[in-house]
Short mmCIF file of C-alpha atoms in Angstrom, two decimals:
data_model
loop_
_atom_site.label_atom_id
_atom_site.label_comp_id
_atom_site.label_asym_id
_atom_site.label_seq_id
_atom_site.Cartn_x
_atom_site.Cartn_y
_atom_site.Cartn_z
CA MET A 1 0.00 0.00 0.00
CA ARG A 2 2.83 2.40 0.89
CA ARG A 3 4.48 1.72 -2.46
CA PHE A 4 1.22 2.51 -4.32
CA ALA A 5 0.87 5.81 -2.44
CA LEU A 6 4.44 6.74 -3.32
CA ILE A 7 3.90 5.98 -7.03
CA ALA A 8 0.57 7.85 -7.08
CA SER A 9 2.22 10.87 -5.44
CA ALA A 10 5.01 10.86 -8.01
CA VAL A 11 2.53 10.70 -10.89
CA LEU A 12 0.46 13.57 -9.44
CA LEU A 13 3.56 15.71 -8.97
CA ALA A 14 4.65 15.06 -12.54
CA PHE A 15 1.28 16.16 -13.91
CA ALA A 16 1.10 19.15 -11.58
CA GLY A 17 4.51 20.31 -12.79
CA THR A 18 3.50 20.23 -16.43
CA ALA A 19 0.17 21.92 -15.71
CA GLN A 20 1.99 24.83 -14.06
CA ALA A 21 4.65 25.10 -16.77
CA ARG A 22 2.69 27.47 -19.03
CA ASP A 23 4.99 29.96 -20.74
CA THR A 24 2.74 31.98 -23.04
CA PRO A 25 4.23 34.78 -25.17
CA VAL A 26 2.39 38.08 -24.78
CA HIS A 27 3.11 41.12 -26.98
CA LEU A 28 2.12 44.54 -25.66
CA PRO A 29 2.69 48.11 -26.90
CA LEU A 30 5.63 49.79 -25.16
CA GLN A 31 4.54 53.40 -25.69
CA GLU A 32 1.14 52.75 -24.14
CA LEU A 33 2.89 51.42 -21.04
CA LEU A 34 5.35 54.34 -20.90
CA ASP A 35 2.49 56.85 -21.14
CA SER A 36 0.46 55.20 -18.37
CA GLN A 37 -0.02 56.38 -14.81
CA ILE A 38 1.31 53.06 -13.50
CA ALA A 39 4.64 53.82 -15.23
CA LYS A 40 4.86 57.15 -13.43
CA ASP A 41 3.89 55.48 -10.14
CA ALA A 42 6.62 52.87 -10.71
CA GLY A 43 9.27 55.57 -11.07
CA ILE A 44 9.58 55.83 -14.85
CA ASP A 45 10.17 59.57 -14.71
CA GLY A 46 10.75 60.54 -18.35
CA SER A 47 14.38 61.55 -17.81
CA VAL A 48 15.46 58.56 -19.91
CA LYS A 49 13.77 57.84 -23.24
CA PHE A 50 13.22 54.31 -24.50
CA TYR A 51 13.46 53.38 -28.19
CA LEU A 52 12.69 49.93 -29.52
CA ALA A 53 14.83 48.54 -32.35
CA GLY A 54 13.50 49.98 -35.57
CA GLN A 55 12.41 53.31 -34.13
CA SER A 56 14.02 56.42 -35.57
CA VAL A 57 16.32 58.24 -33.14
CA ASN A 58 19.25 60.65 -33.44
CA VAL A 59 22.01 58.83 -31.52
CA LEU A 60 24.90 61.12 -30.62
CA GLN A 61 26.92 58.65 -28.55
CA ARG A 62 26.57 54.95 -27.65
CA MET A 63 27.57 54.07 -24.11
CA GLY A 64 27.43 50.30 -23.80
CA GLU A 65 24.87 47.53 -23.98
CA ASP A 66 22.95 45.92 -21.11
CA VAL A 67 20.46 43.13 -20.51
CA THR A 68 17.84 43.06 -17.80
CA ASN A 69 15.87 39.93 -16.93
CA LYS A 70 12.98 40.42 -14.51
CA LYS A 71 10.31 38.10 -13.15
CA THR A 72 7.17 38.80 -11.14
CA ASN A 73 4.43 36.88 -9.40
CA ALA A 74 1.64 36.28 -11.92
CA ALA A 75 -0.76 34.46 -9.60
CA ASN A 76 -4.25 35.99 -9.58
CA LYS A 77 -3.30 38.50 -12.31
CA SER A 78 -4.21 38.57 -15.97
CA ASP A 79 -1.29 37.88 -18.29
CA GLU A 80 -1.41 41.50 -19.48
CA ASP A 81 -1.35 42.96 -15.95
CA ALA A 82 1.52 40.70 -14.87
CA CYS A 83 3.44 41.56 -18.06
CA ARG A 84 2.96 45.31 -17.64
CA TRP A 85 4.18 45.11 -14.05
CA VAL A 86 7.31 43.09 -14.84
CA ALA A 87 8.07 45.23 -17.91
CA LEU A 88 8.08 48.30 -15.66
CA SER A 89 10.63 46.58 -13.43
CA ALA A 90 12.85 45.88 -16.45
CA LEU A 91 12.47 49.46 -17.73
CA LYS A 92 13.27 50.87 -14.28
CA ALA A 93 16.49 48.84 -14.22
CA LEU A 94 17.44 50.19 -17.66
CA GLN A 95 16.52 53.73 -16.58
CA ASP A 96 18.76 53.44 -13.52
CA GLY A 97 21.60 52.02 -15.64
CA ALA A 98 21.28 54.88 -18.11
CA LYS A 99 21.33 57.51 -15.38
CA SER A 100 24.42 55.97 -13.78
CA ARG A 101 26.25 56.18 -17.12
CA GLY A 102 25.12 59.71 -17.96
CA ALA A 103 22.91 58.50 -20.81
CA ASN A 104 19.56 60.06 -21.60
CA ALA A 105 18.16 57.11 -23.56
CA VAL A 106 18.16 53.39 -24.12
CA VAL A 107 18.07 52.59 -27.85
CA ASP A 108 17.76 49.50 -30.02
CA ILE A 109 15.74 47.71 -27.34
CA VAL A 110 14.79 44.13 -28.15
CA SER A 111 13.05 41.54 -26.03
CA TYR A 112 15.63 38.92 -25.08
CA TYR A 113 13.74 36.21 -23.21
CA LYS A 114 15.88 33.07 -22.84
CA LYS A 115 18.38 34.80 -25.17
CA ASN A 116 15.89 34.73 -28.06
CA GLU A 117 15.51 38.15 -29.68
CA PHE A 118 12.08 39.53 -30.50
CA LYS A 119 12.29 42.78 -32.48
CA SER A 120 9.40 45.14 -32.95
CA ALA A 121 9.27 48.91 -33.38
CA THR A 122 6.12 49.05 -31.23
CA GLU A 123 5.88 46.05 -28.89
CA TYR A 124 7.81 44.24 -26.18
CA GLU A 125 7.54 40.54 -25.46
CA CYS A 126 6.66 38.96 -22.13
CA TYR A 127 6.23 35.34 -21.17
CA ALA A 128 3.39 34.63 -18.76
CA GLY A 129 2.79 31.50 -16.76
CA ALA A 130 0.44 30.41 -14.00
CA ILE A 131 2.95 31.43 -11.32
CA LEU A 132 5.48 33.81 -12.93
CA ALA A 133 5.74 36.33 -15.73
CA GLY A 134 9.07 37.41 -17.18
CA VAL A 135 10.48 40.16 -19.36
CA ALA A 136 14.06 40.35 -20.56
CA LEU A 137 15.18 43.44 -22.45
CA LYS A 138 18.47 44.14 -24.21
CA GLY A 139 19.36 47.68 -25.19
CA THR A 140 22.14 50.20 -25.68
CA TYR A 141 22.65 53.18 -23.40
CA ALA A 142 23.03 56.35 -25.43
CA LYS A 143 23.01 60.09 -25.56
CA VAL A 144 20.42 61.17 -28.07
CA GLY A 145 19.58 64.54 -29.57
CA ALA A 146 16.47 66.00 -31.06
CA ALA A 147 15.22 64.16 -34.09
CA LYS A 148 16.75 65.42 -37.27
CA PRO A 149 14.16 67.35 -39.27
CA ALA A 150 13.44 66.03 -42.70
CA ALA A 151 15.29 67.98 -45.36
CA GLU A 152 13.02 70.29 -47.27
CA PRO A 153 13.03 69.76 -51.00
CA LYS A 154 14.88 72.41 -52.92
CA ARG A 155 12.64 74.66 -54.93
CA ARG A 156 13.45 75.53 -58.47
CA GLY A 157 12.97 79.09 -59.61
CA ARG A 158 10.28 79.74 -62.18
#
């Protein structure tokens, strides 16, 4: 009887582990998050600008690359809420890194979950599970200037 209970427990644990192993990719708009009140409440203060890979930016000086990998408790939260929260943690880490280096931006940001790059000019990638959600971001600290205005076409005299 004891042997049966031990085998049954092992089988239940094996199934429970796979049931909890959800790792669903979620793609959310970065700018919407940066413009939100929760970003301000989390300490994203606007002193450092964030540019996803593919966004146009006038980079004056590159100051090194960094990766941040954050996780948060996803229990009793929607995937989107858990992903927003953990993304703010990753952005805060990049903001702090930029400030410590004298940078005013993080450019060429890509999602880098489990070292797999996801590039989008508008969205970041999060992986949500039943227990945890995770966001990994890779970007380059930089000093950026105002966007270069588009050159006006030359007019020909009549």
